[in-house]
PDB file of C-alpha atoms in Angstrom:
ATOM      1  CA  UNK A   5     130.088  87.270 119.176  1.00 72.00           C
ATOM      2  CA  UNK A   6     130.397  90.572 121.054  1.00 91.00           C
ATOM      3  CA  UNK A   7     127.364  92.872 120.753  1.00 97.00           C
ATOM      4  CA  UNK A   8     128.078  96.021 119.154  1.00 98.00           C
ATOM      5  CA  UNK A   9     128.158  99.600 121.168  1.00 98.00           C
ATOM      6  CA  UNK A  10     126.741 103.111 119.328  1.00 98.00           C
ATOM      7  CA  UNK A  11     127.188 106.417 120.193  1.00 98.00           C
ATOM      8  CA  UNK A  12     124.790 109.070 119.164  1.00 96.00           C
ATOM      9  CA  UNK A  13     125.756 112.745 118.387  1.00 96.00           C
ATOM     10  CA  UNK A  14     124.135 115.495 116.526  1.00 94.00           C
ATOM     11  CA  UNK A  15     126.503 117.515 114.311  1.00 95.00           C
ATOM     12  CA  UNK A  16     126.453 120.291 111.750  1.00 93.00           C
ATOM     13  CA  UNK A  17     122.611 121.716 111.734  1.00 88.00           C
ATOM     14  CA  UNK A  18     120.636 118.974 112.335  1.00 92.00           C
ATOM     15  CA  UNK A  19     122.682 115.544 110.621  1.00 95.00           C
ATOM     16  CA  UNK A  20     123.267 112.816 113.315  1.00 94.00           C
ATOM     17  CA  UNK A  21     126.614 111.146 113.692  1.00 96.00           C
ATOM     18  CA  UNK A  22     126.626 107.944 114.918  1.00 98.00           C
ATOM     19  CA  UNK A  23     129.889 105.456 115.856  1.00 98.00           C
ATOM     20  CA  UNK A  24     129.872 101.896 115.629  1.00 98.00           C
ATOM     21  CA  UNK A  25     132.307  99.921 118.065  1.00 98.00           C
ATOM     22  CA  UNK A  26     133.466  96.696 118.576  1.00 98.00           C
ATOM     23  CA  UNK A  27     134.444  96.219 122.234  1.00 98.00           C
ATOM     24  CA  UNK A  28     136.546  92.398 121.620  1.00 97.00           C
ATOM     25  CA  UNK A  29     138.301  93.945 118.571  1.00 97.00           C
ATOM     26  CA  UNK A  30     138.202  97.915 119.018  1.00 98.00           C
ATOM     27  CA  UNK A  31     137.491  98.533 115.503  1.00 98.00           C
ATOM     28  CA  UNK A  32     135.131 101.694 115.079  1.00 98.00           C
ATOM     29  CA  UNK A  33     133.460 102.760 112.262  1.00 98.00           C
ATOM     30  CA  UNK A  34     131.694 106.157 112.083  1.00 98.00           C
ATOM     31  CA  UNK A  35     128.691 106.324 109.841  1.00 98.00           C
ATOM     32  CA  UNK A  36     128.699 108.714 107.135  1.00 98.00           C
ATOM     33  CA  UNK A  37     131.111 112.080 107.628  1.00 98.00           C
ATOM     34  CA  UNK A  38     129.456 114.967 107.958  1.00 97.00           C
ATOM     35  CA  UNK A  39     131.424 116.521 110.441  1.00 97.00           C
ATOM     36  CA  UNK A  40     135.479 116.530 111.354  1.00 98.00           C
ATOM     37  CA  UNK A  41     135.073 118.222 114.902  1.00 97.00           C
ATOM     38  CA  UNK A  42     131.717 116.357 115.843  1.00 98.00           C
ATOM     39  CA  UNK A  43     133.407 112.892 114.903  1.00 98.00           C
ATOM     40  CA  UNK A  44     136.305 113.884 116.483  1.00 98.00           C
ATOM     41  CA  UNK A  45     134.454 114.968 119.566  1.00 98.00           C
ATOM     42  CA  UNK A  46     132.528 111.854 119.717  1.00 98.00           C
ATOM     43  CA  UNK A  47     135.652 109.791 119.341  1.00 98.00           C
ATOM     44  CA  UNK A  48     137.699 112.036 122.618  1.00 98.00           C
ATOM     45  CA  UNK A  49     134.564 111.327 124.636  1.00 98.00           C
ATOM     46  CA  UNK A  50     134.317 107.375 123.843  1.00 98.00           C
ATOM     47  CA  UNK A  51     137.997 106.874 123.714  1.00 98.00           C
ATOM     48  CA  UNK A  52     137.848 104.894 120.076  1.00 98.00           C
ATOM     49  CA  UNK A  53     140.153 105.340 117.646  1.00 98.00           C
ATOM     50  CA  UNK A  54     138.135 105.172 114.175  1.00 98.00           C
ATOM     51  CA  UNK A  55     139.346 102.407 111.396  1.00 98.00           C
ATOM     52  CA  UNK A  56     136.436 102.751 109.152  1.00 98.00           C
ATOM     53  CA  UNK A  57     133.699 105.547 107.352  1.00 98.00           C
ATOM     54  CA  UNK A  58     130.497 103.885 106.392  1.00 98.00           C
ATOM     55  CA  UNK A  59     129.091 105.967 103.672  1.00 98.00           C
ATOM     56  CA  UNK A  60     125.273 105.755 102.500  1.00 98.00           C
ATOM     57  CA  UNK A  61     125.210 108.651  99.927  1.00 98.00           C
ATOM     58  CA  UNK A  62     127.477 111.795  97.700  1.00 98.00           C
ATOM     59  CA  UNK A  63     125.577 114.642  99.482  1.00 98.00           C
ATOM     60  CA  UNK A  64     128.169 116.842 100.815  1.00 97.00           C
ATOM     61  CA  UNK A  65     126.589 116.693 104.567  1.00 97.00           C
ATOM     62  CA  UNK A  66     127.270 113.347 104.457  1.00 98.00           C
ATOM     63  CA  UNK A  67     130.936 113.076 102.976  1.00 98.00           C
ATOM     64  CA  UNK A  68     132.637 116.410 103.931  1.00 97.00           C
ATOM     65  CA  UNK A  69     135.018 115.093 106.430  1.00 98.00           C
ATOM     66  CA  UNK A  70     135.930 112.039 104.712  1.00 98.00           C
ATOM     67  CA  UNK A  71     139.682 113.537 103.359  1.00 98.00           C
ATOM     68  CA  UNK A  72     140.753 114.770 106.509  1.00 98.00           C
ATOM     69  CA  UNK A  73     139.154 111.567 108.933  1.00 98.00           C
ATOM     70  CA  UNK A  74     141.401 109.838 105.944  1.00 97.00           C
ATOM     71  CA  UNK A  75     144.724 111.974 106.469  1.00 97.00           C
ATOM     72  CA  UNK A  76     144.100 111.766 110.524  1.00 97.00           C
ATOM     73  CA  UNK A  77     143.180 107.584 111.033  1.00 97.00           C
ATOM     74  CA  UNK A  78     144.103 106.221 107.799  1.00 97.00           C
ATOM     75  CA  UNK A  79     140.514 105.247 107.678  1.00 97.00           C
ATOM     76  CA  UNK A  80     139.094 102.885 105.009  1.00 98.00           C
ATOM     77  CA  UNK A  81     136.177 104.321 103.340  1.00 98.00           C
ATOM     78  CA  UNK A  82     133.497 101.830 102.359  1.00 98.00           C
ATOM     79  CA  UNK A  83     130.905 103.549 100.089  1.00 98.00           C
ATOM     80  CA  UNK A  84     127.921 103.459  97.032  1.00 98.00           C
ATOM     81  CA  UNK A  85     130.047 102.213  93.570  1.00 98.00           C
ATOM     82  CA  UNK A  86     127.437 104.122  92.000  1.00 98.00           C
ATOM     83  CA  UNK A  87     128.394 107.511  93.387  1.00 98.00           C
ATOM     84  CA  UNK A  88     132.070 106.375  93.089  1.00 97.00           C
ATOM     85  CA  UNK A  89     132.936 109.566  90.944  1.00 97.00           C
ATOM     86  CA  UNK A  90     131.481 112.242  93.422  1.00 97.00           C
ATOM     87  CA  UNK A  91     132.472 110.756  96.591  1.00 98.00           C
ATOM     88  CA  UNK A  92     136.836 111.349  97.292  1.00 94.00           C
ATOM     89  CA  UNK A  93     138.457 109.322  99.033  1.00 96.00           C
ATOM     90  CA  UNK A  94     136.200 105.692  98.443  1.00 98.00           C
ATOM     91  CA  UNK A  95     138.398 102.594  99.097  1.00 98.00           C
ATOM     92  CA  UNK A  96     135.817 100.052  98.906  1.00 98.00           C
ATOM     93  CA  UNK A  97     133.101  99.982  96.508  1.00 98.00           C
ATOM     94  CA  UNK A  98     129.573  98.505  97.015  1.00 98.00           C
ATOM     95  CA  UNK A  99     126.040  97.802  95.777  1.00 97.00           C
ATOM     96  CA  UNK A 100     122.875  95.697  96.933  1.00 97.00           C
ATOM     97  CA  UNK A 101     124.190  92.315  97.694  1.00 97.00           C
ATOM     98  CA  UNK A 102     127.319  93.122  98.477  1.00 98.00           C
ATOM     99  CA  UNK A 103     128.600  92.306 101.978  1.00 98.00           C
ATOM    100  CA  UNK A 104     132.104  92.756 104.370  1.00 98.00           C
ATOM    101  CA  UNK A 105     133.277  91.821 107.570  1.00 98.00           C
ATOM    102  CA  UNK A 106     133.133  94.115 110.044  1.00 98.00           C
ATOM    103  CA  UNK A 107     135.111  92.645 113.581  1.00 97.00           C
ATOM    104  CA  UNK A 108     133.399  89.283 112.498  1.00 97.00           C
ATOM    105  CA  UNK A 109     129.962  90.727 112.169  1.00 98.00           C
ATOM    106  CA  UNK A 110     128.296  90.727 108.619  1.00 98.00           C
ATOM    107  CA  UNK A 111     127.309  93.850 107.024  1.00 98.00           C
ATOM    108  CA  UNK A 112     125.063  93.682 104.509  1.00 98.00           C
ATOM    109  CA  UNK A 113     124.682  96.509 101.886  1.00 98.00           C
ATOM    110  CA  UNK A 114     121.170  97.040  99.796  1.00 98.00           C
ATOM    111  CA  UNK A 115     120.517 100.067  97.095  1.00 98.00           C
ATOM    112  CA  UNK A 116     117.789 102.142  97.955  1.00 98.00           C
ATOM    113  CA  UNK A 117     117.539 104.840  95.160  1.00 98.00           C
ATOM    114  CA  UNK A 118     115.557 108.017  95.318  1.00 98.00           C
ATOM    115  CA  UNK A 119     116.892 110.699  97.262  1.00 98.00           C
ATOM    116  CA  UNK A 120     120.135 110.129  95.308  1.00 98.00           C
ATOM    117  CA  UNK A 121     120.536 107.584  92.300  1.00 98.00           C
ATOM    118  CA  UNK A 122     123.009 105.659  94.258  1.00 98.00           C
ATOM    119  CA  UNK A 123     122.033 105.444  97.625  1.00 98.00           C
ATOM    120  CA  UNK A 124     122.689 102.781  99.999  1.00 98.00           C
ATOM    121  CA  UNK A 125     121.757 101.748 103.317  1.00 98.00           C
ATOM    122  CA  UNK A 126     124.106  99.320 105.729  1.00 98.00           C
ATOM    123  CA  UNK A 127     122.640  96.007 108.062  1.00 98.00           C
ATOM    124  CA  UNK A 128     123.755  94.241 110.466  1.00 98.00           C
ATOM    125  CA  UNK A 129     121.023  91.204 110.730  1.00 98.00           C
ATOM    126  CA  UNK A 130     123.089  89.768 113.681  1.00 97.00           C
ATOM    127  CA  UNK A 131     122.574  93.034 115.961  1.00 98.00           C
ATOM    128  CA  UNK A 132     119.591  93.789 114.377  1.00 98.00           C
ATOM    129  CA  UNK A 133     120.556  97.387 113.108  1.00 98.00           C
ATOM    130  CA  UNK A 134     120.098  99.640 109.763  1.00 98.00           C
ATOM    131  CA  UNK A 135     122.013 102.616 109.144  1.00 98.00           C
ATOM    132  CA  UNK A 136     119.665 104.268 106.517  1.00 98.00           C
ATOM    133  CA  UNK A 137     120.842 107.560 105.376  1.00 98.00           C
ATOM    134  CA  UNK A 138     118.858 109.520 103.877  1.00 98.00           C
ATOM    135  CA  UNK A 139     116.345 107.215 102.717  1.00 98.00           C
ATOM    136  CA  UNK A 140     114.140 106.273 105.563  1.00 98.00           C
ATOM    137  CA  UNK A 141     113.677 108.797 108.772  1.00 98.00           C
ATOM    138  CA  UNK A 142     111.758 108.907 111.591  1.00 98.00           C
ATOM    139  CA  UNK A 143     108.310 109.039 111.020  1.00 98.00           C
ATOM    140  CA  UNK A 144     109.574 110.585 107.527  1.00 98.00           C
ATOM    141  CA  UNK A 145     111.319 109.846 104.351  1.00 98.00           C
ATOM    142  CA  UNK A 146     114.168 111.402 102.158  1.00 97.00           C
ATOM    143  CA  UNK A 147     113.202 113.967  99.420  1.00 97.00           C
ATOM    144  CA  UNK A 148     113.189 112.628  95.665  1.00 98.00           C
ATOM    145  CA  UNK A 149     115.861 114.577  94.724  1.00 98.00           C
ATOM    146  CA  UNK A 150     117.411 112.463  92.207  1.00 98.00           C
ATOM    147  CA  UNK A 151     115.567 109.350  91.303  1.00 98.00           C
ATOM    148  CA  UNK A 152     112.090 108.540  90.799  1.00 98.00           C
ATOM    149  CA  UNK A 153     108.542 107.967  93.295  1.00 98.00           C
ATOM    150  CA  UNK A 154     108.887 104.479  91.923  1.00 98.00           C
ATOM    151  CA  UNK A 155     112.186 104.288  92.984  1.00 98.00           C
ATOM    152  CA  UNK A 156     112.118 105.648  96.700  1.00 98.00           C
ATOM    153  CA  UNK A 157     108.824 103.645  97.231  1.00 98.00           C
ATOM    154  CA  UNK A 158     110.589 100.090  96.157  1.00 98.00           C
ATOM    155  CA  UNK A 159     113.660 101.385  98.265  1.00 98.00           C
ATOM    156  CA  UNK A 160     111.401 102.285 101.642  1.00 98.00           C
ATOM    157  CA  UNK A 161     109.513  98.565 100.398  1.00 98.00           C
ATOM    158  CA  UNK A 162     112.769  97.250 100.640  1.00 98.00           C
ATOM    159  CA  UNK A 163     113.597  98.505 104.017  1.00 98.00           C
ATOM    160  CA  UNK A 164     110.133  97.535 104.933  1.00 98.00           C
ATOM    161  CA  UNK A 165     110.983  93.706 104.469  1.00 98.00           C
ATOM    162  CA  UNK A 166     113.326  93.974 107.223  1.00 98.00           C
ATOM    163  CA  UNK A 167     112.787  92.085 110.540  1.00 98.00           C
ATOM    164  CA  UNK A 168     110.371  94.618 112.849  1.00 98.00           C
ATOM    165  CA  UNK A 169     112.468  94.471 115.687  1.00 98.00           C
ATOM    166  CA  UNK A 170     115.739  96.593 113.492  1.00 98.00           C
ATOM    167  CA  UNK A 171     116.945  99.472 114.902  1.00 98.00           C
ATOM    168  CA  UNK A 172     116.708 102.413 112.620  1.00 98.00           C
ATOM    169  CA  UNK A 173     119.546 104.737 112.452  1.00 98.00           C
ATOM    170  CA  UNK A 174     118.841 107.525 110.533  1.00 97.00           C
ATOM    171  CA  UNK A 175     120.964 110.469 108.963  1.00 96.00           C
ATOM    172  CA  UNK A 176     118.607 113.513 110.777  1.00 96.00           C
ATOM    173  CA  UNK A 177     117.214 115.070 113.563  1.00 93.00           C
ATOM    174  CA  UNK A 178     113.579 115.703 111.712  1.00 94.00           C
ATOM    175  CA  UNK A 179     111.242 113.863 113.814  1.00 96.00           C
ATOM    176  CA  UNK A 180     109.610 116.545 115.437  1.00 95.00           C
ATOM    177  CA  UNK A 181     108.853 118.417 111.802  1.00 95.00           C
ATOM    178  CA  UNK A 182     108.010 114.416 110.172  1.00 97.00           C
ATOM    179  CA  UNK A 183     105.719 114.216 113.585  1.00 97.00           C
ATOM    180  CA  UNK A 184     103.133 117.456 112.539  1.00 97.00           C
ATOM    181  CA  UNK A 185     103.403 116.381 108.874  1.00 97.00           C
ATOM    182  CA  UNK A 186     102.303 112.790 110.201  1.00 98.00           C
ATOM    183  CA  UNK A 187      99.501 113.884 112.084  1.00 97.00           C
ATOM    184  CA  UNK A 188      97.981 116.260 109.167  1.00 96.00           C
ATOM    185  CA  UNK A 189      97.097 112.961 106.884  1.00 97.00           C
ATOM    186  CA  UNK A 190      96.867 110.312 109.812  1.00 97.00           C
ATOM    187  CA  UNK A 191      94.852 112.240 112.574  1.00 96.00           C
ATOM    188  CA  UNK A 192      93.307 109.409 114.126  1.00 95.00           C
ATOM    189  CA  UNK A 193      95.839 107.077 114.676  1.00 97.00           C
ATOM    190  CA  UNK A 194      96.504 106.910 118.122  1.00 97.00           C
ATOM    191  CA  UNK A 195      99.440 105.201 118.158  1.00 97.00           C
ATOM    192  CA  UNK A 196     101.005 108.472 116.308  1.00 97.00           C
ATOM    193  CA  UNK A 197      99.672 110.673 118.802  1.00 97.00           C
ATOM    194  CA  UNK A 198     100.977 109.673 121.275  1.00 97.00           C
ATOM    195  CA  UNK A 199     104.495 108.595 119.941  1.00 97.00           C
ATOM    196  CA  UNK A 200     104.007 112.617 118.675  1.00 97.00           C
ATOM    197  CA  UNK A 201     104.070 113.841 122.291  1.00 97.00           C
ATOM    198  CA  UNK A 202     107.094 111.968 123.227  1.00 97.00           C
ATOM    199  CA  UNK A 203     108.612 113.198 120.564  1.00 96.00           C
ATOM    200  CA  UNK A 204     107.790 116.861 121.588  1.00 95.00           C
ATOM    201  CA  UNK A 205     108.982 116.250 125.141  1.00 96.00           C
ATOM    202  CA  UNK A 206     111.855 114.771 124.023  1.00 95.00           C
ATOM    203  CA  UNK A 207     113.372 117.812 122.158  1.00 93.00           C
ATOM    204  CA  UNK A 208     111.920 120.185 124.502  1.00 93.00           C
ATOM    205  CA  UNK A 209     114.975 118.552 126.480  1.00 94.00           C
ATOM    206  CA  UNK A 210     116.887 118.339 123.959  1.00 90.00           C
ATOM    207  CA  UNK A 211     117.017 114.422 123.776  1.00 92.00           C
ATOM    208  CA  UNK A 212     117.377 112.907 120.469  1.00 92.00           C
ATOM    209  CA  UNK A 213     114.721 110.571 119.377  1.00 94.00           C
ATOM    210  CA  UNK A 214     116.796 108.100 117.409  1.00 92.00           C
ATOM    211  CA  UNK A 215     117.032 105.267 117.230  1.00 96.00           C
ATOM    212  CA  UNK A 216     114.022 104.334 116.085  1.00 97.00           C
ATOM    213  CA  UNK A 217     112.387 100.400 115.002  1.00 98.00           C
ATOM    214  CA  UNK A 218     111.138  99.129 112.088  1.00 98.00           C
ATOM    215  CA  UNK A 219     108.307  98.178 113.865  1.00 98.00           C
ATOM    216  CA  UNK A 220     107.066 101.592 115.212  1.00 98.00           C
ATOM    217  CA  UNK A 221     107.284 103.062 111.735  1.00 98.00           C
ATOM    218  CA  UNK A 222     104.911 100.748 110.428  1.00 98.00           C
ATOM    219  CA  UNK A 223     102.590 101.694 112.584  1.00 98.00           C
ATOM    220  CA  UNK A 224     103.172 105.876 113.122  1.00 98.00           C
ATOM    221  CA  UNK A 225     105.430 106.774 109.748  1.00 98.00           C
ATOM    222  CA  UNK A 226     102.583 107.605 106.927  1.00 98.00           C
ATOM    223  CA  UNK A 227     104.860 106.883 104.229  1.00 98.00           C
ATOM    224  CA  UNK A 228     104.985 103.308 105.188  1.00 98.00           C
ATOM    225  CA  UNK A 229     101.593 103.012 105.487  1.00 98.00           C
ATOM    226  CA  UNK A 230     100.178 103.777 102.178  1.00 98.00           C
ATOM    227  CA  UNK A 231      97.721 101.349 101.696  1.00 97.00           C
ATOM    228  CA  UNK A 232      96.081 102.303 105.397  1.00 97.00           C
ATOM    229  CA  UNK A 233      92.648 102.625 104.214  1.00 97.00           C
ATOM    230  CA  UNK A 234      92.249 105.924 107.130  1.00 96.00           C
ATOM    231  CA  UNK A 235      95.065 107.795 105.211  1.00 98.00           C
ATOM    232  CA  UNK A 236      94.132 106.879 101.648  1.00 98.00           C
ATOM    233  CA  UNK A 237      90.654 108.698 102.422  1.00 97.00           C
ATOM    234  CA  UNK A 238      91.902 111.424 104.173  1.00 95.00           C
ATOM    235  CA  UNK A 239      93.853 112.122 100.368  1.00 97.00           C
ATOM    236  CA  UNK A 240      90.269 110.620  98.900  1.00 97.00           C
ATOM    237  CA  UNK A 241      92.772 107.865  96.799  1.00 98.00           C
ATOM    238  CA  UNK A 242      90.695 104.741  97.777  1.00 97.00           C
ATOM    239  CA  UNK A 243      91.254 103.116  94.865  1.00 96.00           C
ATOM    240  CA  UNK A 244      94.893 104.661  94.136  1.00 98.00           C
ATOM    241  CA  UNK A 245      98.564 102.508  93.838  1.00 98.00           C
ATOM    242  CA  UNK A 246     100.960 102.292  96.322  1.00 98.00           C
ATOM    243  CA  UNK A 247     103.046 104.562  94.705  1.00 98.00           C
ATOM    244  CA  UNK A 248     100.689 107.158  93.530  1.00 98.00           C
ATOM    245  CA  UNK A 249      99.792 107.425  97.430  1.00 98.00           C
ATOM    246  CA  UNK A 250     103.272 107.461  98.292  1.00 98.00           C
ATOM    247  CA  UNK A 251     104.165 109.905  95.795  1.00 98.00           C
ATOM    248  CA  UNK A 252     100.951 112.628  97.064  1.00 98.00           C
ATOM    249  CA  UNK A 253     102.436 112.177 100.210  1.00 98.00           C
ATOM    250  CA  UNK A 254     106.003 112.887  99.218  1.00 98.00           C
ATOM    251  CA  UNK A 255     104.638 116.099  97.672  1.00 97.00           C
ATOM    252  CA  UNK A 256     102.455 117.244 100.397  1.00 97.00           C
ATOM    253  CA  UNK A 257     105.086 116.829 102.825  1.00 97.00           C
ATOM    254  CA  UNK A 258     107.457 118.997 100.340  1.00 96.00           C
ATOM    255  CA  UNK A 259     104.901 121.879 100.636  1.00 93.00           C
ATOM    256  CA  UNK A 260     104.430 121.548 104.454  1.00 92.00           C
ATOM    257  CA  UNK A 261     104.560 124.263 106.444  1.00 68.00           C
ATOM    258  CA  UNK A 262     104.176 122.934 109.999  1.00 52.00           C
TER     259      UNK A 262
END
């Protein structure tokens, strides 16, 4: 099986773009749309011609160049059934569990609700990748916008179960903001600080800091780390749930400033 090549792009404000290729079959995919003339940038300078739109959520900077990719490739559009009714253009319609071919590699779909009641978030266990939307970030998380705390901790849990070596491919560019925020309740962790100045470096340059692994959030991203005794005093929630930690967290970091 031919391993899979990804192309990295930044588009509109601060959403990433990313392209999935298959070099044996030259299928492409692009992940999400949030952009026509970024994806259509991406696909000049790579010289694929995209067959498929991968897409984890309804939010508008994730979908708005779906209709005309559509009218241009004659895309199919693979997307959340639960959002079916506020995302145009959907051809194929999936939940957790569900799975499709993609060029003979499997792609796995799981729900992870919280930052929108139908979110989902694509695998490939084969080339060890995730494509997670909105839901998990770099050192961050996705707003609650639409579900529950519950709910976005049992998705992140979910993503959490996932092999450590997965690349995370995420929908933003917010590591360097998720990087202060980690640092105010998880100042000792060393690990952090020093991933933190990379991170600084790296968009001093202008380098993008995706992607990311599974592994190196669990041990720098404080909202996978809830029951780490160091951060649970730093809130003074000892004795607290996971999700009541999780949930203090997701508010702090709503009210951040840094």
């Amino acid at each position: 099986m031919t391993t899979l090549q990804l192309h990295r792009f930044l588009c509109r404000q601060d959403n990433y773009g990313v392209l999935v290729h298959d070099p044996a079959s030259g299928r492409t995919a692009s992940i999400d749309a949030p952009e026509l003339s970024a994806i259509e940038a991406a696909l000049k300078a790579t010289g694929w011609r995209l067959n498929e739109i991968w897409c984890t959520h309804h939010h508008h900077d994730h979908t708005a160049a779906i209709p005309a990719l559509k009218a241009a490739y004659g895309c199919t559009v693979y997307g959340p059934k639960a959002e079916a009714d506020r995302i145009a253009g959907l051809d194929i319609l999936l939940g957790g569990g569900d799975q499709f071919d993609f060029s003979g590699h499997r792609v796995d779909t799981l729900d992870t609700p919280g930052h929108t009641l139908g979110h989902i978030v694509f695998t490939i266990a084969g080339q060890k990748l995730a494509f997670t939307g909105d839901t998990l970030f770099a050192l961050g998380c996705g707003r609650v916008i639409e579900g529950t705390m519950r709910q976005m901790w049992t998705s992140l849990s979910r993503l959490m179960a996932l092999p450590g070596a997965t690349g995370i491919y995420c929908g933003h560019e917010y590591t360097a903001a998720n990087a202060r925020f980690a640092l105010s309740v998880d100042p000792d962790n060393e690990s952090l600080r020093q991933r933190a100045e990379k991170i600084m470096r790296q968009r001093s340059r202008g380098e993008l800091t995706l992607p990311t692994t599974l592994d190196l959030e669990l041990t720098t991203n404080p909202f996978l780390r809830v029951g780490d005794p160091a951060i649970r005093r730093h809130l003074s929630m000892a004795s607290a749930s996971d999700v009541e930690v999780f949930a203090e967290l997701r508010r702090r970091k709503d009210c951040f400033g840094g």
